[in-house]
Coordinates of C-alpha atoms and ligand atoms in Angstrom, one line a residue:
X1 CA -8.4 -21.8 -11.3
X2 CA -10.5 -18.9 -11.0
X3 CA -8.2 -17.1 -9.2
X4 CA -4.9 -17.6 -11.1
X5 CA -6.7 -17.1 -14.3
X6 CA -7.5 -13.5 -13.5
X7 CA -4.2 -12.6 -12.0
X8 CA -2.8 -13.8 -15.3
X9 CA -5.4 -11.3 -17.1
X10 CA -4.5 -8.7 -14.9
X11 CA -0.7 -9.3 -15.9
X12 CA -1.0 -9.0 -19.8
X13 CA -3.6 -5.8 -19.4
X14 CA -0.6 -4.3 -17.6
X15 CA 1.6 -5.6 -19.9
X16 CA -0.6 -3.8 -23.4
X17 CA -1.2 -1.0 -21.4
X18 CA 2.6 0.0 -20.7
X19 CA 3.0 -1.0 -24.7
X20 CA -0.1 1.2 -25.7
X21 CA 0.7 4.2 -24.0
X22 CA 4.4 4.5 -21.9
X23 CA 2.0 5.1 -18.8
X24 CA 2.9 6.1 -15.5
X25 CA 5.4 8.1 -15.9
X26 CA 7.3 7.8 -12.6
X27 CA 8.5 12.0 -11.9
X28 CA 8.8 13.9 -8.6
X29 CA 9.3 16.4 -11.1
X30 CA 7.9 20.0 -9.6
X31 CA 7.4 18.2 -6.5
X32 CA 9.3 19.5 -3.3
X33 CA 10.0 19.4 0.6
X34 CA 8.1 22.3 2.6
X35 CA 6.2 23.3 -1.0
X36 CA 3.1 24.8 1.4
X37 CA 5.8 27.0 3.5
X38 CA 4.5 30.2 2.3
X39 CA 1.2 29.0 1.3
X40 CA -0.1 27.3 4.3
X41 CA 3.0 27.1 6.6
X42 CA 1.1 25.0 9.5
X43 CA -0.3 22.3 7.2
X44 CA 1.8 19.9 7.9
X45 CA 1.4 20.6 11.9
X46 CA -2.6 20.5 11.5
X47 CA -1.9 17.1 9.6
X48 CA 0.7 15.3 12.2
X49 CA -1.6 16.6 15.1
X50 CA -5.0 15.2 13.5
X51 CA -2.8 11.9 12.7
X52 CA -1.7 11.9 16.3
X53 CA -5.6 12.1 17.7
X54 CA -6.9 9.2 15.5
X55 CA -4.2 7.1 16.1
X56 CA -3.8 7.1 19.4
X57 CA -8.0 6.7 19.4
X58 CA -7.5 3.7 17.2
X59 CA -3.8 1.9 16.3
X60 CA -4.6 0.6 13.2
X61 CA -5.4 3.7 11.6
X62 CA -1.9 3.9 11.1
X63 CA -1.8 0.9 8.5
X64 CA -4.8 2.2 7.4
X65 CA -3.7 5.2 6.2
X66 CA 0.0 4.0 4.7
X67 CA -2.2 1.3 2.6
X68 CA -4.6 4.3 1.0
X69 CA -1.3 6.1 -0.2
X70 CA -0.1 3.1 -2.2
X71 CA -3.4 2.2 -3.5
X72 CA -3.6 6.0 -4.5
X73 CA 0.0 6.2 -6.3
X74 CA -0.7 3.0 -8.2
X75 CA -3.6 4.0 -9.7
X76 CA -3.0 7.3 -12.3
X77 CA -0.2 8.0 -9.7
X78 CA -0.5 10.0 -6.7
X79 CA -3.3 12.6 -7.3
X80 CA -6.1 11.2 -4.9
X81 CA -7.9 9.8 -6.7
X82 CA -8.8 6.6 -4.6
X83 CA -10.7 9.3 -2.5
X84 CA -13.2 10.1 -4.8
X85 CA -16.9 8.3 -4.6
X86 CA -17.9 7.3 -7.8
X87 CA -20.1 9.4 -10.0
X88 CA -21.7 6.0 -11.0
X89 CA -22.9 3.6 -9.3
X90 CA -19.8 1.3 -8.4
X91 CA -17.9 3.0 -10.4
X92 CA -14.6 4.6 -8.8
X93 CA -11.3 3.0 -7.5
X94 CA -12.8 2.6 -3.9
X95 CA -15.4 0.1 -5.5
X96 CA -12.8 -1.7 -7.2
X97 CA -12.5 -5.7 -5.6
X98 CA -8.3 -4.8 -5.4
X99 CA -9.7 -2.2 -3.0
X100 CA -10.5 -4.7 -0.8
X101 CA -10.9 -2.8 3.0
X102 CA -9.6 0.0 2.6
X103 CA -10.0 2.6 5.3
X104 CA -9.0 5.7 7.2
X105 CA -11.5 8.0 4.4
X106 CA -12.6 9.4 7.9
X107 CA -9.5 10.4 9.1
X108 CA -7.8 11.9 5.8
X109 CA -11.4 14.1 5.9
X110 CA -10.3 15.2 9.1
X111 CA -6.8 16.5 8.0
X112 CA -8.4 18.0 5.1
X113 CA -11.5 19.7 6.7
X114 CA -8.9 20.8 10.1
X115 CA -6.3 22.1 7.1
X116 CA -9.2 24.0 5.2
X117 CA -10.4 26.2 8.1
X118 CA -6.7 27.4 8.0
X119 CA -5.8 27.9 4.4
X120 CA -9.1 27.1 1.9
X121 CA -8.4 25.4 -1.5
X122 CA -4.4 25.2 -1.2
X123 CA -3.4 21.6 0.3
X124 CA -4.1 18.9 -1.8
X125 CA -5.8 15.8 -0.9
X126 CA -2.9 14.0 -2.7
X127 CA -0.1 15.9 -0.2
X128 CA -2.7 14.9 2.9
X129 CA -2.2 11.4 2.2
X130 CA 1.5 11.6 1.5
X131 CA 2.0 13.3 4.7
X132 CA -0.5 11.0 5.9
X133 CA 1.8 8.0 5.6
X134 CA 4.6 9.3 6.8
X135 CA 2.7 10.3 9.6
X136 CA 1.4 7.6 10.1
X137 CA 4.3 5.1 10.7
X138 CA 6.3 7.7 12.2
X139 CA 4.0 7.3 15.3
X140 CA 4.2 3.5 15.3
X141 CA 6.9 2.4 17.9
X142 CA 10.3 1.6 16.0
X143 CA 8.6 3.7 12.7
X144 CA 10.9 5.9 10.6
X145 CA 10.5 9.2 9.6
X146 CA 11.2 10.9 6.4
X147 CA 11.3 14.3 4.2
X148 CA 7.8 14.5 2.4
X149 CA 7.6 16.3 -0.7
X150 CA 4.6 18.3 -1.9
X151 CA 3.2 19.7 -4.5
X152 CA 0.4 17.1 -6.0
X153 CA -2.8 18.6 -7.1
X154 CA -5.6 16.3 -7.3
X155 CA -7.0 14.4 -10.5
X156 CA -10.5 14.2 -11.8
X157 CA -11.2 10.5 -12.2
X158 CA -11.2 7.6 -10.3
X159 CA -12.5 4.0 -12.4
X160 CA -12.5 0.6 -10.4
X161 CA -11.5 -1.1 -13.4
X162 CA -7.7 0.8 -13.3
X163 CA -7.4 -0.4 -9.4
X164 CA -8.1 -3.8 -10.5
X165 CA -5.9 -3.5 -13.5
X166 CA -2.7 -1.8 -11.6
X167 CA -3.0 -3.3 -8.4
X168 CA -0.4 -6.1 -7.6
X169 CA -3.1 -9.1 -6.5
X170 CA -1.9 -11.0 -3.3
X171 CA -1.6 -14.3 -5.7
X172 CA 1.3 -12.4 -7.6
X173 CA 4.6 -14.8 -8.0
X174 CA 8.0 -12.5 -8.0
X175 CA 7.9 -12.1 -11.7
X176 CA 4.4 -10.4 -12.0
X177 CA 5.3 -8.6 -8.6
X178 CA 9.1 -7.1 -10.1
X179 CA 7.0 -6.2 -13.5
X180 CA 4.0 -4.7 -11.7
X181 CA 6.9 -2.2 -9.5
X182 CA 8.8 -2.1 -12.9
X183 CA 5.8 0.0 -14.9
X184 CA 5.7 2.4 -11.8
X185 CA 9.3 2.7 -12.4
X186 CA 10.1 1.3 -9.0
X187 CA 13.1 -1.3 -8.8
X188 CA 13.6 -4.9 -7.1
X189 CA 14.8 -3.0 -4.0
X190 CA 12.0 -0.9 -4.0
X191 CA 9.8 -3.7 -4.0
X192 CA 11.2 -5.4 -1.2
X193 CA 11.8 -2.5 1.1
X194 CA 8.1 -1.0 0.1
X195 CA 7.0 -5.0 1.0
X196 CA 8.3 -4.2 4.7
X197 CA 5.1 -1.8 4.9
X198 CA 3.5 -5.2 5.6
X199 CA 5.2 -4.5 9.1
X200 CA 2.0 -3.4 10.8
X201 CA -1.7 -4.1 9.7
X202 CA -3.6 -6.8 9.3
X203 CA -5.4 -8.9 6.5
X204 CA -7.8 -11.6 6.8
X205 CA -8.4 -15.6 6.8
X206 CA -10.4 -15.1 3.2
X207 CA -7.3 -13.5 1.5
X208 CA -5.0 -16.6 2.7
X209 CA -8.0 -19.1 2.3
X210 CA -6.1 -20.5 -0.8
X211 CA -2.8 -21.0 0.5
X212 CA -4.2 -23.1 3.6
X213 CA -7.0 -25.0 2.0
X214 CA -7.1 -25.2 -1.6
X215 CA -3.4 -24.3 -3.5
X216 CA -3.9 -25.5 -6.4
X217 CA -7.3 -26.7 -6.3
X218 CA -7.3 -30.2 -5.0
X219 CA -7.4 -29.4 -1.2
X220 CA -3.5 -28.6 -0.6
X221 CA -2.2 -26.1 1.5
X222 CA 0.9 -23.5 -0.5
X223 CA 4.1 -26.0 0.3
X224 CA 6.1 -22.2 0.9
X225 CA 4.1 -22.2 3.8
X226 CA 6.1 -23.5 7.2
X227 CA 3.6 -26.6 8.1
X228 CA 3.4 -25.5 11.6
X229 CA 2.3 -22.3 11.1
X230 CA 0.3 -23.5 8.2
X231 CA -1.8 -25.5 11.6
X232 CA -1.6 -22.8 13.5
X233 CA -3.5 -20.5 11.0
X234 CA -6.1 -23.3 10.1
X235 CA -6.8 -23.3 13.4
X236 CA -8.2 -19.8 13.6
X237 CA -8.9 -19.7 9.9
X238 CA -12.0 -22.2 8.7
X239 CA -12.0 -23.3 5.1
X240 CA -14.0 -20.8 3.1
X241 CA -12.4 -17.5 4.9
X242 CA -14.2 -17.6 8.1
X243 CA -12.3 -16.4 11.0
X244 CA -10.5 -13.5 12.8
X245 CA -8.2 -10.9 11.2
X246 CA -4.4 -11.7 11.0
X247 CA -1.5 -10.0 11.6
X248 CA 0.0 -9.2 8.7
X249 CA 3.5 -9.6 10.7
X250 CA 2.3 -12.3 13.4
X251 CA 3.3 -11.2 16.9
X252 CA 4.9 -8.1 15.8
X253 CA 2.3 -6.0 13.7
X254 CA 2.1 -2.8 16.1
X255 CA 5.9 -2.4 15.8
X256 CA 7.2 -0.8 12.9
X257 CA 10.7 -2.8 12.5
X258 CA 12.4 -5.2 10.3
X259 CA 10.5 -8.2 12.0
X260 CA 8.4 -8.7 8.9
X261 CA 11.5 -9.7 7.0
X262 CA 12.1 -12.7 9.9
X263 CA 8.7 -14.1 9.5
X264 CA 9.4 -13.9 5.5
X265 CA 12.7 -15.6 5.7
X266 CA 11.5 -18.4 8.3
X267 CA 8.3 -19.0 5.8
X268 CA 5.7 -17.3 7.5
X269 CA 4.9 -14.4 5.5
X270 CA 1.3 -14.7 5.3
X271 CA 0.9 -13.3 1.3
X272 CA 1.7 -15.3 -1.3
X273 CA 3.8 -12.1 -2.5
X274 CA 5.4 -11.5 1.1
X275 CA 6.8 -15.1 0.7
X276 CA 7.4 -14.5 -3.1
X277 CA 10.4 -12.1 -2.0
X278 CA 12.2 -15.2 -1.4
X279 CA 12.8 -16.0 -4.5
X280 CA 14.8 -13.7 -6.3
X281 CA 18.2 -13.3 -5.5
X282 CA 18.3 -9.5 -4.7
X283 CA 15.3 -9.6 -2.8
X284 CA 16.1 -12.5 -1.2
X285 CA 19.6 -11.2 0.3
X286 CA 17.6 -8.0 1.7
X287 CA 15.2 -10.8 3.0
X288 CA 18.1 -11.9 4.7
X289 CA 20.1 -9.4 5.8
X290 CA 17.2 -7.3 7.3
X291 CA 16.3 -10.1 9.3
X292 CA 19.7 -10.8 10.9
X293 CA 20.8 -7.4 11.3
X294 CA 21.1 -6.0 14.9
X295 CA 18.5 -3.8 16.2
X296 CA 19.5 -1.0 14.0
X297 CA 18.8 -2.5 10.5
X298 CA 18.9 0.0 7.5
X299 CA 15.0 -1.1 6.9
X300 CA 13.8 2.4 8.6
X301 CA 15.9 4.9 6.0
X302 CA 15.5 2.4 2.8
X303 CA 11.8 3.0 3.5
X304 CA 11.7 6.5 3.9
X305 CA 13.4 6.2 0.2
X306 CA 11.5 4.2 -1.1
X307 CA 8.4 5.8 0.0
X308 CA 9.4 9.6 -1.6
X309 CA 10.0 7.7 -4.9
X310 CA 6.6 6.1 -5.0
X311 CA 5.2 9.4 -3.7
X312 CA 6.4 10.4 -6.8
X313 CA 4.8 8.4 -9.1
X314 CA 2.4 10.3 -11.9
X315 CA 1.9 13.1 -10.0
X316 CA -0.2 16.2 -11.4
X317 CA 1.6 19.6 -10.9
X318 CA 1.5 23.5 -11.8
X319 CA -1.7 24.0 -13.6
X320 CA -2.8 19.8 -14.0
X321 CA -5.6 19.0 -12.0
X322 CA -6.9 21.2 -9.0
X323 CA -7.4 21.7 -5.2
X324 CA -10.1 19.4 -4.3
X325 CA -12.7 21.4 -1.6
X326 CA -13.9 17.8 -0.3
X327 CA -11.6 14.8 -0.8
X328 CA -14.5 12.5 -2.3
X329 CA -15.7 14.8 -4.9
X330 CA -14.0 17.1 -7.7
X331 CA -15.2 20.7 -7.6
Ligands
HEM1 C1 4.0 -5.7 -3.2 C2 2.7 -5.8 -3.5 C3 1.6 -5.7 -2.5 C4 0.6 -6.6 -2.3 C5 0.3 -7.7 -3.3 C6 -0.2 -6.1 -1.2 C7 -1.4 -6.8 -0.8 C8 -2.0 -6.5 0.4 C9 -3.1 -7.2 0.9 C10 -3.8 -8.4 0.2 C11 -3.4 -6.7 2.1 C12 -4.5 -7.2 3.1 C13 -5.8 -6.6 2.7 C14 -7.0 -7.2 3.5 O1 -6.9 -8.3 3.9 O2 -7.9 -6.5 3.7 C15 -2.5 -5.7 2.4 C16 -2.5 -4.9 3.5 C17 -1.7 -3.8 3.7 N1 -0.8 -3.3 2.8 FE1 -0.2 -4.2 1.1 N2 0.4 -5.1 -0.7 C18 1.5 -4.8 -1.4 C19 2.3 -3.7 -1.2 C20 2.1 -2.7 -0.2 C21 2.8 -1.4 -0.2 C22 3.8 -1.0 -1.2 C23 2.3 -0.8 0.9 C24 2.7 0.6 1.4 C25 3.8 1.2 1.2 C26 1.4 -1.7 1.6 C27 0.7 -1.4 2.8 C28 -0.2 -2.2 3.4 C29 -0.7 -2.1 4.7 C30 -0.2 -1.0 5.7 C31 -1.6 -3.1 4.9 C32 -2.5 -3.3 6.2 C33 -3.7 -2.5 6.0 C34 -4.7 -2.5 7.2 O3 -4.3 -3.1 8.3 O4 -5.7 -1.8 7.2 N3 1.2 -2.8 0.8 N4 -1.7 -5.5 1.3
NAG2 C1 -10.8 -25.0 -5.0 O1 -10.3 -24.5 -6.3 C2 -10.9 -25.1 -7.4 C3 -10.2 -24.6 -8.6 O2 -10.0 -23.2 -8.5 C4 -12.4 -24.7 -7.4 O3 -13.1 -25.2 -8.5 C5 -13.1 -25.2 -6.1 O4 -14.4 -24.8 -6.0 C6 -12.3 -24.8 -4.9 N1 -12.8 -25.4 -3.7 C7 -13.2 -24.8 -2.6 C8 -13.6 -25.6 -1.5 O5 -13.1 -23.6 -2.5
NAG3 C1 -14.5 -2.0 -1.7 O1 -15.1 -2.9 -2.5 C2 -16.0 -3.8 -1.9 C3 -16.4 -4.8 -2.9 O2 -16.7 -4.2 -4.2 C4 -17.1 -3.0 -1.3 O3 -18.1 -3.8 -0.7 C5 -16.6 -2.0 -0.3 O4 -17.6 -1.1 0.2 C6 -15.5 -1.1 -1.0 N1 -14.8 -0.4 0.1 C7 -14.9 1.0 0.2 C8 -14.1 1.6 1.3 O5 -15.5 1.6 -0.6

């Protein structure tokens, strides 16, 4: 059980590391809305117009981009450092195997290069992908919007080892998902509402090659898994990962909306920690009631909440850090 036995490695690292050292100390502190007002009053424009472009050049950009900003604040917090190329070989969070196709460098290069010519060495590359993600799903149809604060300066460092070490893994059961939020002082609800990000994207048939053809080693496909749409994914997945990408939210992974929570509630979430939300009672009942509300469901304003409070999460302010000149490389 290769698999399992390094998610339950990853699990106790996390668990020393918040006993070693109180990390991750979740503040928006010195963080605000409109911090770049004075400084660089059209950054945010340059940034929702670049967005725009790439987007509407390529759709999936837009997960894209919302996936880099988690990655980022779960790894030293939000200070850009999943960014950075490694200054060995294989070395920095972007190597990491929890990095696991990432994309959208080009785009946040864009931003940054288009924001540069305006105002040199003041927006962050941490701010760019904060803005980024809001950006982002606010041009998906049915996406929310929200207030994004600023103010993050970008870190120095960037080591694969603390992606794979922070990083919730796919396999991750409700309790290792819950504590994983917990030492980025996010909540249960935060972790469900955040989970509705899996709205739009896309993964692929090796992630869910487990679940379908070998659950707990001997062949068997993850029982939480509704049989028919267990067929209909081994159909377009072969054993060993082969196959097309998936939907993250079959059928609906364009729309920004609460119809992830449908496909988690009728059992086909396609992560093992998508269909994990079902069983706790909190997340469960949000499960529930996002997927029977009428068209307006609260999903689009709990994320926008959510969202701010991970943005928040270890950032460096004042004098910490600095202004990176290039997003992939400290000055
Ligand atoms: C709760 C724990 C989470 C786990 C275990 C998880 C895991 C994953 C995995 C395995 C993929 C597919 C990667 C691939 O196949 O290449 C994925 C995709 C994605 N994740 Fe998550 N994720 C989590 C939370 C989040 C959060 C909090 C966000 C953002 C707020 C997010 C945003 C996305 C997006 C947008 C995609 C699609 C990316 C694309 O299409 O390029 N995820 N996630
Ligand atoms: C299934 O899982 C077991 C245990 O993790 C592993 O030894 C075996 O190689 C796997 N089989 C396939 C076909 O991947
Ligand atoms: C992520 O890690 C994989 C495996 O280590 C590597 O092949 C890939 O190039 C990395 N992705 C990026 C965007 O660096």
């Amino acid at each position: 059980m290769a698999v399992q036995t390094r998610v339950v490695s990853i699990f106790f690292i996390q668990l020393v590391l918040l006993a070693v050292s109180g990390l991750n100390r979740v503040s928006g502190a010195g963080l605000q809305t409109g911090f770049y007002d004075e400084s660089c009053p059209e950054a945010e424009t340059i940034a929702l117009k670049t967005i725009r472009q790439a987007i509407s050049k390529d759709g999936i950009v837009a997960a894209a981009l919302l996936r880099l900003h988690f990655h980022d604040c779960f790894v030293r917090g939000c200070e850009a450092s999943v960014l950075l190329d490694a200054a060995e070989e294989g070395d920095a969070e972007k190597d990491a195997s929890s990095n696991f196709s990432l994309r959208g460098y080009d785009v946040v290069d864009d931003v940054k290069s288009a924001i540069e010519k305006s105002c040199p060495g003041v927006v962050s590359c941490a701010d760019i992908l904060a803005l980024a993600a809001r950006d982002a799903v606010r041009f998906q149809t049915g996406g929310s919007s929200w207030k994004v604060e600023t103010g993050r300066r970008d870190g120095r460092i960037s080591l694969s080892k603390e992606a794979d070490e922070n990083l919730p893994s796919s396999n991750f059961n409700i309790a290792q998902l819950k504590q994983n939020f917990a030492f980025k002082g996010l909540t249960k609800k935060d972790l469900v509402v955040l989970s509705g990000a899996h709205t739009i994207g896309v993964t692929s048939c090796f992630v869910i090659n487990d679940r379908l053809y070998n659950f707990t080693g001997r062949s068997d496909t993850d029982p939480a898994l509704d049989p028919t749409f267990a067929s209909e994914l081994k159909k377009k997945c072969k054993p060993g990962g082969g196959g097309p990408v998936l939907e993250l939210d079959q059928g609906s992974s364009t729309v920004s909306d609460a119809h992830f929570y449908k496909a988690v509630r009728q059992n086909r979430g396609l992560l093992t920690s998508d269909a994990a939300l079902l069983n706790d009672p909190l997340t469960r009942a949000y499960v529930k009631r996002q997927s029977t509300s009428p068209v307006k469901a609260t999903f689009g304003k709990d994320f926008g909440k959510s969202m701010v409070k991970m943005g928040g999460i270890g950032v460096l302010t004042g004098n910490e850090g600095e202004i990176r000149k290039r997003c992939a490389f400290v000055n």
